[in-house]
Coordinates of C-alpha atoms in Angstrom, one line a residue:
Chain A
M1 CA -98.3 -105.1 -71.6
K2 CA -96.5 -103.7 -74.6
T3 CA -98.4 -101.3 -76.9
A4 CA -98.4 -101.0 -80.7
I5 CA -100.0 -98.1 -82.6
V6 CA -101.6 -99.6 -85.7
L7 CA -102.3 -97.4 -88.7
L8 CA -105.8 -98.6 -89.4
S9 CA -107.2 -97.3 -92.7
G10 CA -110.1 -99.7 -92.5
G11 CA -108.8 -101.8 -95.5
M12 CA -108.2 -105.5 -95.4
D13 CA -104.4 -105.2 -95.0
S14 CA -104.6 -103.0 -91.9
C15 CA -107.4 -105.1 -90.4
V16 CA -105.3 -108.3 -90.7
T17 CA -102.3 -106.3 -89.3
V18 CA -104.4 -105.6 -86.1
A19 CA -105.1 -109.3 -85.8
L20 CA -101.4 -110.3 -86.2
V21 CA -100.2 -107.6 -83.8
R22 CA -102.7 -108.7 -81.2
E23 CA -101.6 -112.3 -81.7
A24 CA -98.0 -111.2 -81.2
G25 CA -99.0 -109.9 -77.7
Y26 CA -99.5 -106.2 -78.2
D27 CA -102.2 -104.0 -76.8
V28 CA -103.4 -102.1 -79.9
A29 CA -104.0 -98.3 -80.2
A30 CA -105.5 -97.4 -83.5
L31 CA -104.7 -94.4 -85.6
H32 CA -106.8 -93.2 -88.6
V33 CA -106.3 -90.3 -90.9
N34 CA -108.8 -88.4 -93.0
Y35 CA -106.8 -86.9 -95.9
G36 CA -109.5 -85.7 -98.2
Q37 CA -109.6 -89.1 -100.0
R38 CA -112.7 -89.9 -102.1
T39 CA -113.9 -92.6 -99.8
Q40 CA -113.2 -90.8 -96.5
Q41 CA -116.5 -91.5 -94.8
R42 CA -116.6 -95.1 -95.8
E43 CA -113.1 -95.7 -94.5
L44 CA -113.8 -94.0 -91.2
Q45 CA -116.8 -96.3 -90.8
A46 CA -114.7 -99.3 -91.5
F47 CA -112.2 -98.0 -88.9
T48 CA -114.9 -97.6 -86.3
D49 CA -116.4 -101.0 -87.0
I50 CA -113.0 -102.8 -86.7
C51 CA -112.2 -100.9 -83.5
D52 CA -115.6 -101.8 -82.0
H53 CA -115.1 -105.5 -83.1
Y54 CA -111.8 -105.7 -81.2
A55 CA -112.9 -103.4 -78.4
I56 CA -110.0 -101.0 -79.0
R57 CA -110.4 -98.0 -76.7
K58 CA -107.3 -96.0 -77.6
R59 CA -108.3 -94.3 -80.9
L60 CA -106.9 -91.2 -82.6
I61 CA -108.5 -89.8 -85.7
C62 CA -106.6 -87.0 -87.5
D63 CA -107.5 -84.7 -90.2
I64 CA -104.7 -84.0 -92.7
S65 CA -106.8 -82.6 -95.5
H66 CA -103.8 -80.5 -96.6
L67 CA -102.7 -83.6 -98.5
A68 CA -105.8 -83.0 -100.6
A69 CA -105.0 -79.3 -100.9
I70 CA -101.5 -80.3 -102.1
G71 CA -103.1 -82.8 -104.6
G72 CA -101.2 -84.8 -107.2
S73 CA -103.2 -88.0 -106.7
S74 CA -106.5 -89.3 -108.1
L75 CA -107.5 -90.3 -104.6
T76 CA -107.6 -86.7 -103.4
D77 CA -108.1 -84.7 -106.7
T78 CA -111.4 -85.5 -108.3
T79 CA -110.2 -84.0 -111.6
I80 CA -107.7 -86.9 -111.9
V81 CA -109.4 -90.1 -113.0
V82 CA -109.0 -93.2 -110.8
S83 CA -107.4 -95.6 -113.4
K84 CA -108.9 -99.0 -114.0
A85 CA -106.6 -101.7 -112.6
N86 CA -103.5 -102.7 -114.5
L87 CA -101.8 -105.2 -112.3
T88 CA -99.0 -105.9 -114.8
S89 CA -97.8 -102.3 -115.1
K90 CA -94.6 -101.3 -113.5
E91 CA -95.6 -97.6 -113.4
I92 CA -96.6 -95.9 -110.2
P93 CA -100.4 -95.4 -110.6
S94 CA -102.2 -92.0 -110.3
S95 CA -103.6 -93.2 -107.0
Y96 CA -100.2 -92.6 -105.4
V97 CA -100.6 -89.9 -102.7
P98 CA -97.2 -88.3 -102.5
F99 CA -95.4 -89.3 -99.3
R100 CA -98.6 -90.1 -97.5
N101 CA -97.2 -92.9 -95.4
A102 CA -94.5 -90.6 -94.0
N103 CA -97.1 -88.1 -93.0
I104 CA -99.0 -90.8 -91.1
L105 CA -95.9 -92.4 -89.6
A106 CA -94.8 -89.0 -88.3
I107 CA -98.2 -88.6 -86.5
A108 CA -97.9 -92.1 -85.1
T109 CA -94.4 -91.5 -83.9
S110 CA -95.5 -88.3 -82.0
W111 CA -98.3 -90.3 -80.4
A112 CA -96.1 -93.3 -79.6
E113 CA -93.4 -91.1 -78.0
V114 CA -96.0 -89.4 -75.7
C115 CA -98.0 -92.6 -74.8
G116 CA -94.9 -94.8 -74.5
A117 CA -95.8 -97.3 -77.2
Q118 CA -92.9 -99.6 -78.2
A119 CA -94.1 -100.1 -81.8
I120 CA -95.9 -98.7 -84.8
A121 CA -97.5 -101.3 -87.1
I122 CA -98.6 -100.7 -90.7
G123 CA -100.2 -103.0 -93.2
A124 CA -98.1 -102.1 -96.2
V125 CA -97.7 -104.7 -98.9
E126 CA -94.6 -104.5 -101.1
E127 CA -94.6 -107.1 -103.9
D128 CA -98.3 -107.9 -104.4
S129 CA -99.3 -104.2 -104.6
S130 CA -99.5 -101.1 -106.8
G131 CA -95.8 -100.3 -106.4
Y132 CA -96.1 -97.2 -104.2
P133 CA -92.5 -96.2 -103.1
D134 CA -93.7 -95.5 -99.5
C135 CA -94.9 -99.1 -99.1
R136 CA -91.4 -100.7 -99.4
D137 CA -89.4 -102.3 -96.7
V138 CA -86.4 -100.0 -97.5
F139 CA -88.6 -96.9 -96.8
F140 CA -89.7 -98.3 -93.4
R141 CA -86.2 -99.2 -92.3
A142 CA -85.1 -95.6 -93.3
F143 CA -88.1 -94.2 -91.3
E144 CA -87.0 -96.3 -88.2
H145 CA -83.7 -94.4 -88.4
V146 CA -85.4 -91.1 -88.6
I147 CA -87.3 -92.1 -85.4
A148 CA -84.1 -93.1 -83.7
T149 CA -82.4 -89.7 -84.5
G150 CA -85.5 -87.4 -84.1
T151 CA -86.9 -88.5 -80.7
K152 CA -85.6 -88.4 -77.2
P153 CA -82.6 -90.6 -76.4
E154 CA -84.7 -92.9 -74.2
T155 CA -87.4 -93.4 -76.9
T156 CA -87.3 -96.7 -78.8
I157 CA -90.0 -97.4 -81.4
R158 CA -89.9 -100.2 -84.0
I159 CA -91.9 -100.2 -87.2
L160 CA -93.7 -103.5 -87.6
T161 CA -94.8 -104.5 -91.1
P162 CA -96.2 -108.0 -90.6
V163 CA -97.8 -108.4 -94.0
I164 CA -95.2 -106.6 -96.2
H165 CA -94.0 -109.7 -97.9
L166 CA -97.3 -111.6 -98.0
S167 CA -99.4 -111.9 -101.1
K168 CA -103.0 -110.7 -101.0
A169 CA -104.1 -114.3 -100.9
D170 CA -101.9 -115.0 -97.9
I171 CA -103.4 -111.9 -96.2
V172 CA -106.9 -113.3 -96.8
R173 CA -105.8 -116.7 -95.4
E174 CA -104.3 -115.0 -92.3
G175 CA -107.5 -113.0 -91.8
I176 CA -109.6 -116.1 -91.9
R177 CA -107.2 -118.0 -89.6
L178 CA -107.4 -115.2 -87.0
N179 CA -111.2 -114.7 -87.5
A180 CA -110.5 -111.0 -88.5
P181 CA -113.7 -109.0 -89.4
L182 CA -113.0 -108.8 -93.1
H183 CA -116.7 -108.1 -93.7
H184 CA -116.1 -104.7 -92.0
T185 CA -113.2 -103.7 -94.2
W186 CA -113.2 -101.3 -97.1
S187 CA -110.6 -101.1 -99.8
C188 CA -112.2 -99.5 -102.9
Y189 CA -110.7 -96.2 -104.0
Q190 CA -113.9 -94.7 -105.4
G191 CA -117.1 -96.4 -104.2
E192 CA -118.7 -95.9 -100.8
G193 CA -121.9 -97.9 -101.2
L194 CA -120.7 -100.7 -103.4
A195 CA -117.0 -101.3 -104.1
C196 CA -116.4 -100.5 -107.8
G197 CA -114.6 -103.8 -108.6
E198 CA -112.5 -102.0 -111.2
C199 CA -109.8 -99.9 -109.4
D200 CA -106.4 -101.2 -108.5
S201 CA -107.3 -101.8 -104.9
C202 CA -110.5 -103.7 -105.7
A203 CA -108.6 -105.8 -108.3
L204 CA -105.9 -106.7 -105.9
R205 CA -108.3 -107.6 -103.2
L206 CA -110.6 -109.7 -105.4
R207 CA -107.6 -111.6 -106.8
G208 CA -106.5 -112.3 -103.3
F209 CA -109.9 -113.8 -102.2
Y210 CA -110.0 -115.8 -105.5
E211 CA -106.5 -117.2 -105.0
A212 CA -107.3 -118.0 -101.4
G213 CA -110.3 -120.0 -102.7
T214 CA -112.9 -118.0 -100.9
T215 CA -115.4 -115.2 -101.6
D216 CA -115.1 -111.6 -100.5
P217 CA -117.9 -110.8 -98.2
I218 CA -118.4 -107.1 -99.2
P219 CA -120.8 -105.9 -101.9
Y220 CA -119.4 -105.0 -105.4
A221 CA -120.9 -103.1 -108.3
I222 CA -119.0 -105.3 -110.7
R223 CA -117.2 -108.6 -110.0
P224 CA -115.0 -109.3 -112.9
Chain B
M1 CA -85.5 -71.1 -111.5
K2 CA -85.1 -73.7 -108.8
T3 CA -87.6 -73.7 -105.9
A4 CA -87.1 -74.3 -102.2
I5 CA -90.0 -74.8 -99.8
V6 CA -89.0 -73.0 -96.6
L7 CA -90.5 -74.0 -93.3
L8 CA -91.4 -70.6 -92.1
S9 CA -92.5 -70.6 -88.4
G10 CA -92.2 -66.8 -88.2
G11 CA -89.2 -66.9 -85.9
M12 CA -85.8 -65.3 -86.4
D13 CA -84.1 -68.5 -87.6
S14 CA -86.7 -69.3 -90.3
C15 CA -86.8 -65.6 -91.4
V16 CA -83.0 -65.6 -91.9
T17 CA -83.3 -69.0 -93.7
V18 CA -85.6 -67.4 -96.2
A19 CA -83.0 -64.6 -96.8
L20 CA -80.1 -67.1 -97.2
V21 CA -82.1 -69.4 -99.5
R22 CA -83.1 -66.4 -101.7
E23 CA -79.4 -65.3 -101.7
A24 CA -78.5 -68.9 -102.9
G25 CA -80.8 -68.3 -105.9
Y26 CA -83.9 -70.2 -105.0
D27 CA -87.5 -69.1 -105.6
V28 CA -89.2 -69.5 -102.2
A29 CA -92.5 -71.2 -101.4
A30 CA -93.4 -70.9 -97.7
L31 CA -95.0 -73.5 -95.5
H32 CA -96.4 -72.7 -92.1
V33 CA -98.1 -75.0 -89.6
N34 CA -100.5 -74.3 -86.8
Y35 CA -100.1 -77.1 -84.3
G36 CA -102.1 -75.8 -81.4
Q37 CA -99.1 -74.0 -80.0
R38 CA -99.7 -71.2 -77.4
T39 CA -98.6 -68.4 -79.7
Q40 CA -100.3 -69.8 -82.8
Q41 CA -102.0 -66.5 -83.9
R42 CA -98.9 -64.4 -83.3
E43 CA -96.7 -66.8 -85.3
L44 CA -99.2 -66.8 -88.2
Q45 CA -99.1 -63.0 -88.2
A46 CA -95.2 -63.1 -88.3
F47 CA -95.4 -65.7 -91.2
T48 CA -97.7 -63.4 -93.1
D49 CA -95.7 -60.3 -92.5
I50 CA -92.4 -62.0 -93.7
C51 CA -94.1 -63.4 -96.8
D52 CA -95.5 -60.0 -97.6
H53 CA -92.1 -58.4 -97.1
Y54 CA -90.5 -60.8 -99.6
A55 CA -93.6 -60.9 -101.9
I56 CA -93.7 -64.7 -101.5
R57 CA -96.8 -65.8 -103.4
K58 CA -96.7 -69.6 -102.9
R59 CA -97.9 -70.1 -99.3
L60 CA -99.3 -73.2 -97.6
I61 CA -100.8 -73.0 -94.1
C62 CA -101.6 -76.4 -92.6
D63 CA -103.5 -77.2 -89.4
I64 CA -102.0 -80.2 -87.5
S65 CA -103.7 -79.6 -84.3
H66 CA -103.6 -83.3 -83.5
L67 CA -100.1 -82.6 -82.2
A68 CA -101.9 -80.6 -79.5
A69 CA -104.3 -83.5 -78.9
I70 CA -101.4 -85.8 -78.6
G71 CA -99.7 -83.4 -76.1
G72 CA -96.6 -84.0 -74.2
S73 CA -95.2 -80.5 -74.6
S74 CA -95.5 -77.2 -72.7
L75 CA -96.1 -75.5 -76.0
T76 CA -99.3 -77.3 -76.8
D77 CA -100.5 -78.4 -73.3
T78 CA -101.4 -75.4 -71.1
T79 CA -101.3 -77.6 -68.0
I80 CA -97.5 -78.0 -68.5
V81 CA -95.6 -74.9 -67.5
V82 CA -93.2 -73.3 -70.0
S83 CA -89.9 -73.4 -68.1
K84 CA -87.9 -70.4 -67.5
A85 CA -84.7 -70.5 -69.6
N86 CA -81.8 -72.7 -68.4
L87 CA -79.3 -72.4 -71.2
T88 CA -76.7 -74.5 -69.4
S89 CA -78.9 -77.6 -68.9
K90 CA -78.3 -80.7 -71.1
E91 CA -81.9 -81.9 -70.5
I92 CA -84.4 -81.7 -73.3
P93 CA -86.8 -79.0 -72.1
S94 CA -90.6 -79.4 -71.7
S95 CA -91.1 -77.3 -74.8
Y96 CA -90.0 -80.2 -77.0
V97 CA -93.0 -81.1 -79.2
P98 CA -92.5 -84.8 -79.9
F99 CA -91.3 -85.4 -83.5
R100 CA -92.8 -82.1 -84.7
N101 CA -90.1 -81.4 -87.3
A102 CA -90.7 -84.8 -88.9
N103 CA -94.4 -84.0 -89.2
I104 CA -93.7 -80.7 -90.9
L105 CA -91.0 -82.1 -93.2
A106 CA -93.4 -84.8 -94.3
I107 CA -95.9 -82.2 -95.4
A108 CA -93.2 -80.2 -97.1
T109 CA -92.0 -83.3 -99.0
S110 CA -95.6 -84.0 -100.2
W111 CA -95.8 -80.4 -101.4
A112 CA -92.3 -80.4 -102.9
E113 CA -93.0 -83.7 -104.8
V114 CA -96.2 -82.3 -106.3
C115 CA -94.9 -78.9 -107.2
G116 CA -91.5 -80.0 -108.3
A117 CA -89.4 -78.2 -105.7
Q118 CA -85.8 -79.3 -105.5
A119 CA -85.2 -78.4 -101.9
I120 CA -86.8 -78.0 -98.5
A121 CA -85.1 -75.5 -96.1
I122 CA -85.5 -75.4 -92.4
G123 CA -84.0 -72.9 -89.9
A124 CA -83.0 -75.5 -87.3
V125 CA -80.1 -74.6 -85.0
E126 CA -78.1 -77.5 -83.5
E127 CA -75.5 -76.3 -81.1
D128 CA -76.8 -72.9 -79.8
S129 CA -80.3 -74.2 -79.1
S130 CA -82.5 -76.1 -76.6
G131 CA -81.2 -79.5 -77.6
Y132 CA -84.3 -80.8 -79.4
P133 CA -83.4 -84.1 -81.1
D134 CA -85.3 -83.2 -84.3
C135 CA -83.0 -80.1 -84.8
R136 CA -79.8 -82.1 -85.3
D137 CA -78.0 -82.6 -88.5
V138 CA -78.1 -86.4 -88.1
F139 CA -81.9 -86.3 -88.1
F140 CA -82.1 -84.2 -91.3
R141 CA -79.6 -86.5 -93.1
A142 CA -81.8 -89.5 -92.0
F143 CA -84.9 -87.7 -93.3
E144 CA -83.3 -87.1 -96.7
H145 CA -82.9 -90.8 -96.9
V146 CA -86.5 -91.3 -96.1
I147 CA -87.4 -88.9 -98.9
A148 CA -85.2 -90.8 -101.3
T149 CA -86.8 -94.1 -100.5
G150 CA -90.4 -92.9 -100.1
T151 CA -91.0 -90.8 -103.2
K152 CA -91.0 -91.5 -106.9
P153 CA -87.7 -92.6 -108.4
E154 CA -87.5 -89.4 -110.4
T155 CA -88.0 -87.2 -107.3
T156 CA -84.9 -85.6 -105.8
I157 CA -85.3 -83.3 -102.8
R158 CA -82.5 -82.0 -100.7
I159 CA -82.9 -80.7 -97.1
L160 CA -81.1 -77.3 -96.7
T161 CA -80.2 -76.3 -93.1
P162 CA -78.2 -73.1 -93.7
V163 CA -78.2 -71.9 -90.1
I164 CA -77.8 -75.3 -88.4
H165 CA -74.2 -74.7 -87.2
L166 CA -74.5 -70.9 -86.6
S167 CA -74.7 -69.3 -83.2
K168 CA -77.7 -67.1 -82.6
A169 CA -75.4 -64.1 -82.8
D170 CA -74.3 -65.2 -86.2
I171 CA -77.9 -65.6 -87.3
V172 CA -78.6 -62.0 -86.2
R173 CA -75.5 -60.8 -88.1
E174 CA -76.6 -62.7 -91.2
G175 CA -80.1 -61.2 -90.9
I176 CA -78.7 -57.7 -90.6
R177 CA -76.3 -58.3 -93.6
L178 CA -79.2 -59.4 -95.7
N179 CA -81.6 -56.8 -94.5
A180 CA -84.0 -59.5 -93.3
P181 CA -87.2 -58.1 -91.6
L182 CA -86.2 -59.2 -88.0
H183 CA -88.8 -56.7 -86.6
H184 CA -91.5 -58.9 -88.1
T185 CA -90.3 -62.1 -86.5
W186 CA -91.7 -63.8 -83.3
S187 CA -89.8 -66.3 -81.2
C188 CA -91.5 -66.2 -77.7
Y189 CA -93.1 -69.4 -76.6
Q190 CA -95.8 -67.9 -74.4
G191 CA -96.5 -64.2 -75.2
E192 CA -98.4 -62.8 -78.1
G193 CA -98.5 -59.1 -77.3
L194 CA -95.1 -58.7 -75.6
A195 CA -92.4 -61.4 -75.7
C196 CA -92.0 -62.8 -72.2
G197 CA -88.1 -62.4 -72.1
E198 CA -87.9 -65.5 -69.8
C199 CA -88.6 -68.6 -71.8
D200 CA -85.8 -70.6 -73.6
S201 CA -86.6 -69.1 -76.9
C202 CA -86.5 -65.5 -75.7
A203 CA -83.3 -66.1 -73.8
L204 CA -81.5 -67.6 -76.8
R205 CA -82.7 -64.8 -79.0
L206 CA -81.8 -62.0 -76.6
R207 CA -78.4 -63.4 -76.0
G208 CA -77.9 -63.6 -79.8
F209 CA -78.7 -59.9 -80.3
Y210 CA -76.5 -59.0 -77.3
E211 CA -73.6 -60.9 -78.6
A212 CA -74.0 -59.5 -82.0
G213 CA -73.8 -56.0 -80.4
T214 CA -77.2 -54.8 -81.4
T215 CA -80.7 -54.5 -80.0
D216 CA -83.7 -56.8 -80.7
P217 CA -86.4 -54.6 -82.3
I218 CA -89.4 -56.5 -80.9
P219 CA -91.1 -55.5 -77.6
Y220 CA -90.4 -57.5 -74.4
A221 CA -92.3 -57.6 -71.1
I222 CA -88.9 -58.2 -69.3
R223 CA -85.4 -57.7 -70.7
P224 CA -83.0 -59.4 -68.4

């Protein structure tokens, strides 16, 4: 059976990515990183709950807290305010963690090369998102070329991005179609008990559920 | 003044890279990673000694011990034997740490983007080396494209590889010309008190000093 390493943050997009990759016939190995983000504990809980739901045995949890030491993001530096959502802005928001996805993909590639996985899957969303540069298709295609040049000649690893061109509403619909455990997922950038309802990530998620004609099962402090 | 982040393992190649990058007019920030390698403590000592020698104040030491957890290399897995040198083999040796350089370059890029560095320098050697795939020019050029696509539009970071096409003898000569502290460097894969003299890294280094017509200043258990 072919194996895919799924980057499983514990958010809705990565959870639906697990569901889609399983549907495509892959055995899933799950990678999670703690990078000193504000909601680290809550995300790790979501990761564990989703892995348990799908009985995923191959799990790797990595600590890359140097991203917090490097800083430059409101997600890892508590002196930078997490902006309230502005879904019409074209600016890259303060929540951008510089080059985070490359750091995580590099770990995933090391793991994939050693365990013989054929693919790495990531739940990045390009259009209906915050505009992070490392969530774009052009970045993932460039990273595939880095994998091809930086691993053994016999190693072949594809990067799967099954939700990259979906809207958040489409992702909700796919999650429901595949009976994904969306109630276990966590997307909020700043709350760990109740989702704040005000950050970019909450706003995108809530709009997705609204446009899909359904209700988000997780608890919010504020529902706009 | 322009800044370069130098990946400073503490080996001879990275030490000479610091010297060359300084000569080219860059202020140097030094990045070191502990990845669970056998000689982790000795390499960290070499890093510190070289930084002290050059009065480098900007230092970042990161722990990516998940590379050891992932395994697949004799450098991080003590159940895999460090092969004796075979400098004529075309095979990738067991000391290859899967995709290690991509992991380190990703950290360096995050740091460079936040601190505004214009370049990342790495002392990789392509021809006169062990044949690791992530030490080749084609890999670094691919990684530059990943940086261009995965960071903010205003971020521009070059990857400098000033010793990539040099022989080990040339690197020794450049080190001597620039008065680099080669006595502080450490290259051995398995020894921390005395260099073993038998691993690939020792063999390449000793041949370099021999061909440069000089003597390596560090202590060896065996000098072939």
